[in-house]
Structure formats: C-alpha cells, structure tokens
XYZ file of C-alpha atoms in Angstrom:
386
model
C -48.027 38.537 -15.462
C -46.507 36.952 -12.650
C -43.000 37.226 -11.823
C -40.503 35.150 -9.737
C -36.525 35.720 -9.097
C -34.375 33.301 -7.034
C -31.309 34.229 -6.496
C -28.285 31.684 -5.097
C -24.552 31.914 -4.311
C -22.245 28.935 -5.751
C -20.216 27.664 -2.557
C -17.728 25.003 -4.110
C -16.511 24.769 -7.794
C -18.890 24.289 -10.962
C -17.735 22.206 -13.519
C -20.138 22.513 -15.879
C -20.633 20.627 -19.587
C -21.094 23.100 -22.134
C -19.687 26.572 -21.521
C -17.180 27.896 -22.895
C -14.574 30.541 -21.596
C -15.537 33.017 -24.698
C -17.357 35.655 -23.675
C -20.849 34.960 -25.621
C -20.769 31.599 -23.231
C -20.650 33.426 -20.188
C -24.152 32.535 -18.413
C -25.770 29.886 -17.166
C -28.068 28.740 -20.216
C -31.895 28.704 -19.093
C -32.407 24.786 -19.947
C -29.721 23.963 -17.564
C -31.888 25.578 -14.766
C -34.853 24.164 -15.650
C -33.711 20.438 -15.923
C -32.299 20.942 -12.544
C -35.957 22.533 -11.358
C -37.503 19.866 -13.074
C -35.021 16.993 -11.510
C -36.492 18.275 -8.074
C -39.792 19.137 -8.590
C -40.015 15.148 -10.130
C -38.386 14.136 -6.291
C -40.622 16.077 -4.568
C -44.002 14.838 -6.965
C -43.397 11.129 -6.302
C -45.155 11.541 -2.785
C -48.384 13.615 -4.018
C -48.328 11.548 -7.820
C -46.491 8.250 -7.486
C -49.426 6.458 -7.403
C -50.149 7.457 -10.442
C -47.415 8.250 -12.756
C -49.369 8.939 -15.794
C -51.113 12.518 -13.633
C -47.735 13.043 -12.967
C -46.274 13.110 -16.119
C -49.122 15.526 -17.071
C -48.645 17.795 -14.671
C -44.710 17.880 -15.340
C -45.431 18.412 -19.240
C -47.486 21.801 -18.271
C -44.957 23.225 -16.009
C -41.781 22.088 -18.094
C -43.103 21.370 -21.312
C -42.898 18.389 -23.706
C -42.685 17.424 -27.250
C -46.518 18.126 -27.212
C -46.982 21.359 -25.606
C -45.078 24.287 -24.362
C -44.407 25.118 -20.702
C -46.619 26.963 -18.791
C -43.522 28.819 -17.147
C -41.149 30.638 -19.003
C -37.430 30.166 -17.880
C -35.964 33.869 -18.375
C -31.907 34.447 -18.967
C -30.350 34.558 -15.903
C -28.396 37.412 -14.361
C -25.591 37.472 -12.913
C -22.433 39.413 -11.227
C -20.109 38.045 -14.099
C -18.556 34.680 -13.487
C -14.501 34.088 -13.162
C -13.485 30.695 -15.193
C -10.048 28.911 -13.680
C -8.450 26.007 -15.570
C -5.717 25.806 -12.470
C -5.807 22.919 -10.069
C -3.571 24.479 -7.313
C -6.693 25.715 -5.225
C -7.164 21.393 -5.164
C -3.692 20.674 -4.602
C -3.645 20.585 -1.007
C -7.028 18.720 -0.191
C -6.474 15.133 -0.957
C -9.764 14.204 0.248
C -11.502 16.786 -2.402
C -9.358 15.084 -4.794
C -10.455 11.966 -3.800
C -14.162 13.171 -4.261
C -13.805 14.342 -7.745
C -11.497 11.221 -9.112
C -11.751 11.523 -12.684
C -12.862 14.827 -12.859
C -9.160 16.520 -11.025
C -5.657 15.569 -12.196
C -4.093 12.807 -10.448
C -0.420 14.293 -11.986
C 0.641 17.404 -12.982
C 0.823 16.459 -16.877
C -3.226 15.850 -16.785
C -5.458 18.775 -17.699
C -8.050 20.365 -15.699
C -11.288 21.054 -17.200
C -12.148 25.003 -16.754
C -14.457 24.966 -13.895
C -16.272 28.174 -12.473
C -14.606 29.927 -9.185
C -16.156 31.016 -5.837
C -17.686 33.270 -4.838
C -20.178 33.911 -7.210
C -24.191 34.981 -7.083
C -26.803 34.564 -9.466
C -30.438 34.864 -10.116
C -33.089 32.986 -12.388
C -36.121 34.563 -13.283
C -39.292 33.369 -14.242
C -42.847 34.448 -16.018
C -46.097 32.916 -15.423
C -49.557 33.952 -16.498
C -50.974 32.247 -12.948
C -49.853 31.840 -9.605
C -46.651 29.612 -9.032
C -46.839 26.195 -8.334
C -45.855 25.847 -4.676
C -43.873 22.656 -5.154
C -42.173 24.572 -7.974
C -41.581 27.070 -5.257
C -40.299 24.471 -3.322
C -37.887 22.465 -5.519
C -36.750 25.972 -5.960
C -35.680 25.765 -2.463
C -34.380 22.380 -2.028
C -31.910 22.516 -5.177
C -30.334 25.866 -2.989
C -30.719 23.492 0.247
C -29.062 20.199 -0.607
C -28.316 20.073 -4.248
C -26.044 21.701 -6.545
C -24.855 21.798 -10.155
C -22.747 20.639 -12.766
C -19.677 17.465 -12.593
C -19.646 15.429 -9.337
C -22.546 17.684 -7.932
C -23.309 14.587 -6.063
C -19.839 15.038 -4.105
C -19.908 18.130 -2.953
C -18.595 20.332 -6.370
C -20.822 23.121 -7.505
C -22.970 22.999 -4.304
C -25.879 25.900 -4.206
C -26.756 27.915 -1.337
C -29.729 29.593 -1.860
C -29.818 33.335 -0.748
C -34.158 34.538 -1.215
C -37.057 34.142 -3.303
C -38.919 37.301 -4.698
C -42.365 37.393 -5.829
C -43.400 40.674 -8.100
C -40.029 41.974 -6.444
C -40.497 41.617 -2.696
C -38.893 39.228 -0.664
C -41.568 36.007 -0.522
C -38.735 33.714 1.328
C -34.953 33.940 3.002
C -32.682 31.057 3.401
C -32.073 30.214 6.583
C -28.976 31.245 8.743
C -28.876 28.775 11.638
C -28.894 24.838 11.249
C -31.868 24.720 13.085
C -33.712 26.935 10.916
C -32.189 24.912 8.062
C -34.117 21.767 10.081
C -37.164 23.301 10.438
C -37.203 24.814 6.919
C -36.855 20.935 5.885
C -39.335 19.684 7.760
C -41.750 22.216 6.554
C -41.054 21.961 2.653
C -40.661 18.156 2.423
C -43.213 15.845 2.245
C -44.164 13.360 5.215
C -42.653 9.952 4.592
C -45.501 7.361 3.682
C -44.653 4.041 5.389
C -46.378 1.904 2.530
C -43.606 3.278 0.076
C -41.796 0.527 -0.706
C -37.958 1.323 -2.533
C -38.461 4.365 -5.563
C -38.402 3.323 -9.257
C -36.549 6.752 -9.239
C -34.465 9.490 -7.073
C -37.679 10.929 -5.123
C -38.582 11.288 -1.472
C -39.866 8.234 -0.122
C -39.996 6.655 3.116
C -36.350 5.352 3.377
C -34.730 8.687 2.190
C -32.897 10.687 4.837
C -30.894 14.130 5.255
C -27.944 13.986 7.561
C -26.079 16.698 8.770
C -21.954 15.791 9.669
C -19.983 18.389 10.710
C -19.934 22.480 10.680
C -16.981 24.567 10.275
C -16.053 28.054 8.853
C -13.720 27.225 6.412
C -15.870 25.000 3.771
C -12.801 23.541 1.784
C -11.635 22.163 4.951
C -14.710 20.818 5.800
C -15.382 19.200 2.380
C -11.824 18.071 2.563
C -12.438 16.096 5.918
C -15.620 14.352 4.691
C -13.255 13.344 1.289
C -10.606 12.261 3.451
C -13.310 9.999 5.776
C -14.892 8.498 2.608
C -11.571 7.726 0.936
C -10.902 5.885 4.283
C -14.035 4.194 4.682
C -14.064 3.011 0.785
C -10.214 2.144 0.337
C -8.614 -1.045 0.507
C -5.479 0.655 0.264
C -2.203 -0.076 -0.256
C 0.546 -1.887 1.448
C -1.866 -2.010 4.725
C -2.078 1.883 4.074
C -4.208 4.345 2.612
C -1.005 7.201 2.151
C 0.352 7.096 5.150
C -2.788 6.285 7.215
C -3.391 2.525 7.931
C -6.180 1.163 6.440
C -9.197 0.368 7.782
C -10.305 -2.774 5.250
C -14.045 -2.025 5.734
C -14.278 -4.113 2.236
C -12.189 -6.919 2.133
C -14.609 -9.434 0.761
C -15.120 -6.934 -1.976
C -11.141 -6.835 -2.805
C -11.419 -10.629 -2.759
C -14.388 -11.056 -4.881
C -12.734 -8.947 -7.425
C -9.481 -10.842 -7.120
C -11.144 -13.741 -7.551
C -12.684 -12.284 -11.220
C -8.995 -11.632 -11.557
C -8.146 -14.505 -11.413
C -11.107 -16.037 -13.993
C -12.594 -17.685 -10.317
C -16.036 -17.463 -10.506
C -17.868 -15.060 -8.867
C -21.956 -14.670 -8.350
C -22.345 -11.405 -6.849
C -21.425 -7.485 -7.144
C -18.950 -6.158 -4.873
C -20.908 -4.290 -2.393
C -19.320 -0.658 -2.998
C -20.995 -0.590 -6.288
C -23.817 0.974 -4.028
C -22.426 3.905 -3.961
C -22.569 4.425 -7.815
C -21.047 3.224 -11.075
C -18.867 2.713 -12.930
C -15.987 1.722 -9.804
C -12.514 1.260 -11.040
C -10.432 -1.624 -9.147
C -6.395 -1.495 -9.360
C -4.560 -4.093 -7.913
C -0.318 -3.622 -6.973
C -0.417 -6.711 -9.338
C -0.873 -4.500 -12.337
C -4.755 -6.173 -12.402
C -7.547 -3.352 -13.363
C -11.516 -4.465 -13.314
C -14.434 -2.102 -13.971
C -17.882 -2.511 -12.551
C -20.280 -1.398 -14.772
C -24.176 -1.314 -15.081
C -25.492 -3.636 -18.060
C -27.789 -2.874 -20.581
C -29.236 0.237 -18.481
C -26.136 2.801 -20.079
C -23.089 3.089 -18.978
C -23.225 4.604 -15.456
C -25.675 4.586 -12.168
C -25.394 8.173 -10.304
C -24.833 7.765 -6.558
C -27.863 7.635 -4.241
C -25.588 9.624 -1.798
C -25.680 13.468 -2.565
C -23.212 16.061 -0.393
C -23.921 19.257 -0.123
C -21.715 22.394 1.237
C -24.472 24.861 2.578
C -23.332 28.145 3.566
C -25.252 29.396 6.752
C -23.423 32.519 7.304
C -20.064 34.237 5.778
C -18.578 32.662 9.101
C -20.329 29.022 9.158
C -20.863 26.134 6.686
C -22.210 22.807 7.131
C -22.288 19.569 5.487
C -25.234 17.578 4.557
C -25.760 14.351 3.441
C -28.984 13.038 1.640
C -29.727 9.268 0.517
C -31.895 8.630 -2.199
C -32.766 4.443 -1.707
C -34.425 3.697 -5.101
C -34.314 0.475 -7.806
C -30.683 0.351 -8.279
C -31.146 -0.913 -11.960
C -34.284 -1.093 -14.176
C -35.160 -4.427 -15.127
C -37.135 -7.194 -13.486
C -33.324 -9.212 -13.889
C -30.974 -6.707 -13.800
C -27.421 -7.346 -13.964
C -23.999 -5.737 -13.424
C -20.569 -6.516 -15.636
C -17.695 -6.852 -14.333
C -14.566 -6.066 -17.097
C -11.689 -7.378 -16.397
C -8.402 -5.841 -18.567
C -8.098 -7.905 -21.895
C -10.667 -9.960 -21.031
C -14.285 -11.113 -21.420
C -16.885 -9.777 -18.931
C -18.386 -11.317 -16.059
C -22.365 -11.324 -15.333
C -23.875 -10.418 -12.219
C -26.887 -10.427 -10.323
C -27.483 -6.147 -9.757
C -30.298 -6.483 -8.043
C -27.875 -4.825 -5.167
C -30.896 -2.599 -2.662
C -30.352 -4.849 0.052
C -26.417 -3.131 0.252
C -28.249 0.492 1.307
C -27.011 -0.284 4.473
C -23.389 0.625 3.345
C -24.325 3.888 2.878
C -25.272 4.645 5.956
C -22.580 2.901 7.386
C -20.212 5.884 6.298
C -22.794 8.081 7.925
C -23.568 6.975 10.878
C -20.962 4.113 11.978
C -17.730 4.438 13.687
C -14.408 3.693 12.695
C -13.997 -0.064 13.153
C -10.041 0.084 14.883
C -10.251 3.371 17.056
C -14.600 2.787 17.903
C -14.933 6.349 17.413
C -17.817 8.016 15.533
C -16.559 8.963 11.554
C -18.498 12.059 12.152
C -19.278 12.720 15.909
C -21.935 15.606 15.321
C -23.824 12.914 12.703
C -27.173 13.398 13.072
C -30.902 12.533 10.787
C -32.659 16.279 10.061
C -35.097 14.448 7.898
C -37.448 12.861 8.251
C-alpha cells in the first residue's frame, strides 16, 4: 500500500464552517481536505482535459469518487499539534485594512460577534492510502493549495492562507517547500502547466492562458503585510466619504460606478453593471443619503467568488510574501446572463453580466499606480507566472 503525508503550517486565521469548539470537533474533517484537493486538481486538469470534459470528469470520479464509485484514494484523519480556537477580535483591531478584507466576516462595532476562528501558528498533516502510485497532478495540487491557496471564510483574501512545509512518500521526504522567492518562482514554473494561447476565457477557475501569479511585497511581519495590501485595496475600491476614505483622501478610481448606482437610486435607468462587480459578488453600496443597493448574480445563486485569490506564504520564520493569482473565467453561466441590482424597498433592476471584458480592473490594482501621487500601488509588483 502506498502511503503519502503532507504536512502544512496555517499562516493567517481559519474561519472555518463547521467545527465546533467541543473537543470531539477538534480536527480538520477529511472531506474538507479533499474538496480543497479536488478544487485544485480540477484547476490544474483543465489544461491536460479541457478539451474534453467528459475524460475529465472520469478521471476526477476515480481519484475523488462519485455517486457511482468510490475513490481510488483514501483521505486518512488528519493529525495534528492540537489547534487553539479564539472568538476575540482584538488581534484585528488594529489592521483596518485586514478588516477591510474580511467585511462581513469581522465586526464592524464592538456589539457584533466574532465567529470562533482558528489561531496561528499551527501545523498539520493529511495522510493518504493508495493501492498504486500517486497521481502526479494530485501530487501537485497538493502543492499549489500550500503555495497560493488556503482554507476556510474569505480564503480568497488572504484568511486561512496555507504554507506548505514537505511531502513524504512511504515516510521519506519526496518534496520541501521552498525558502527563497525565487525558488518559490521556479517551483511554479515547474508544477504549472504551460499556458495554451488557443484558450479562450475558462467556463471555470482553472489555469488557462490569461491566468497570472503576482508577487507584491515581502516583509517579516505577515499581519503587516496583509494589512498594507487591505489598506491599498480599500483605497483602490472606495469611493469614500466626504472626499475621504478615513482620513486619507480618496482616490475615486470608480466614479462612474458611484454614479451608475446613484442613478438606480434614483429609479434612472441604467444598462450596465458597475464595473467592481468583477471582483466578486454580492457588493454592498451605501450612500451618506441613507441609499443601500446590492449587486447580486441572477439566477446562477446568490454569490460569484472573486477571480482574485491572496495568499500569505511564509518563506522563512523571518520572511513572508504576498501573492496574488487571477483566475479570468465566464463570469456567469448562461448564454444571457444577467446581474440584479436591489435597491432598499424596491424592485430590482436587470443587467447585462456578461462583465469579462472588466478583467482589466483587476489588474489595475496589481499592477497600476496610484492615479494622484503616479506612484506604483505595489513597487516590487511583479508576474511569477506564466
């Protein structure tokens, strides 16, 4: 029987659904693993099977399983060094830009509760059993979860990001993480798949030709650092308030989206999402008038997870770094899909969400500069992948 253990460290807070702070809930459960494995092994199939989705979906249902056979890898419990559970939000309280990133899932006033969330630092290992040799993409989307992804409530901003630490195979070391950022390059361009130019955008979060992997900024304090990018995508997003964003002034990158949305405010009629809903839904809007409007998907559920993923990688004890990945894919499914906008005791408004051509925004955060002070938003911004 063949055996595999891969073992990562959680660098920023886990809030995770379903655990509970009583003792018989204290593990990671075995299907939350493998839908994470199987979320990247699916992203890093698309390449070798996206051609033909029907061999893909066949070899997914032998790995993983399906409602017609059983996996052909067995998901062990995990172990672990014991996990400490806070329901406090003073480690939070002075990093408004964290805050920022996990709006709805932090207090915004002392008389809202936190949901329990697991602490840092904190190591753990999954184990598997397999009858043959390991897939080597499973190997791989082993990696790339511990690389750029994480787990758990706003994983895609930063909370509950996974570093991962090695990779035994009947258990000796098979593969280390990388300590240096260009080792972390390198191991990159090795696992992931060469971009093919005829991809045209995903029908789902994969690598394609028009994803990339940024790295922003390094620093050896990795709420700071998280806090920074927070603070620079609260900047770059707000409208603010009174010309400000706190005390900062604002830097309007999105008036005509304030004004669309003032114009649904107003019952004017409007033809066309505002252009921040590429960065995920559902988007609040709250105007000093007392106005609220929600942007929502319709008839595809209720939300549409962010195609931009950040990720707090731990290099060494002493050095962290911050990556950025962007996943361009069909924003909605549908050959007309559309987008509501709900405005506060009112009907809701219809539009177009056919919304890929706004990708650009994205990278805008990324890789422009701030429009009043023509300075780089990150000035060590740079593409590791492709």
């Amino acid at each position: 029987m063949q055996t595999l253990e891969v073992t990562y460290q959680l660098v920023t807070p886990a809030f995770l659904e379903g655990f509970k702070t009583e003792k018989k809930y204290m593990r990671i459960r075995e299907m939350s693993i493998k839908g994470l494995i199987r979320f990247w092994w699916r992203a890093l199939a698309y390449p070798l099977y996206g051609h033909d989705i029907a061999t893909l979906h066949n070899r997914e249902a032998d790995l993983f399983g399906s409602t017609k056979q059983n996996s052909s890898v067995l998901f062990l419990p995990s172990e672990d060094e014991g996990f400490v559970v806070e329901e406090s939000s003073k480690p939070f309280e002075p990093y408004k830009g964290i805050q920022y990133l996990g709006y709805g899932l932090l207090p915004q006033n002392d008389k809202q509760p936190i949901p329990p969330y697991i602490k840092v630092p904190w190591h753990f290992t999954i184990r598997l059993l397999s009858k043959t040799d390991f897939d080597p993409l499973l190997i791989n989307a082993f990696k790339i979860l511990g690389l750029i992804g994480g787990m758990g409530r706003r994983s895609r901003r930063g909370f509950g990001s996974l570093s991962i630490v090695n990779i035994k195979h009947q258990g000796k070391v098979l593969w280390e993480s990388p300590k240096t950022l260009t080792d972390l390059t390198r191991t990159l361009q090795d696992i992931l798949p060469s971009p093919n130019p005829a991809n045209s955008v995903l029908t789902y979060t994969a690598f394609g030709s028009q994803t990339a992997i940024y790295f922003l900024a390094h620093g050896s304090h990795v709420f700071k650092l998280w806090d920074e990018v927070g603070r620079q995508f609260q900047m770059y997003r707000s409208f603010g308030r009174n010309g400000k964003v706190g005390s900062i002034p604002a830097e309007k990158n999105f008036r005509d989206d304030h004004d669309l949305m003032q114009q649904a405010l107003n019952h004017e009629p409007v033809k066309q999402a505002p252009r921040r809903s590429i960065f995920g839904l559902p988007h609040n809007y709250w105007f000093s008038s007392g106005g609220q409007l929600m942007v929502t998907p319709r008839g595809a559920g209720d939300r549409r997870a962010s195609p931009l993923m950040l990720h707090l990688h731990q290099l060494t004890p002493e050095e962290y770094v911050v990556l950025a990945s962007v996943f361009p894919a069909k924003f909605l499914p549908g050959a007309e899909p559309k987008i509501g906008i709900r405005v506060k005791n009112s009907t809701d408004i219809s539009v177009p969400g056919s919304i890929e051509q706004d990708y650009p925004v994205i990278n805008e955060f990324i890789t422009g500069k701030v429009a009043k002070a023509q300075t780089s938003r990150f000035p060590e911004a740079r593409c590791i992948w492709p």
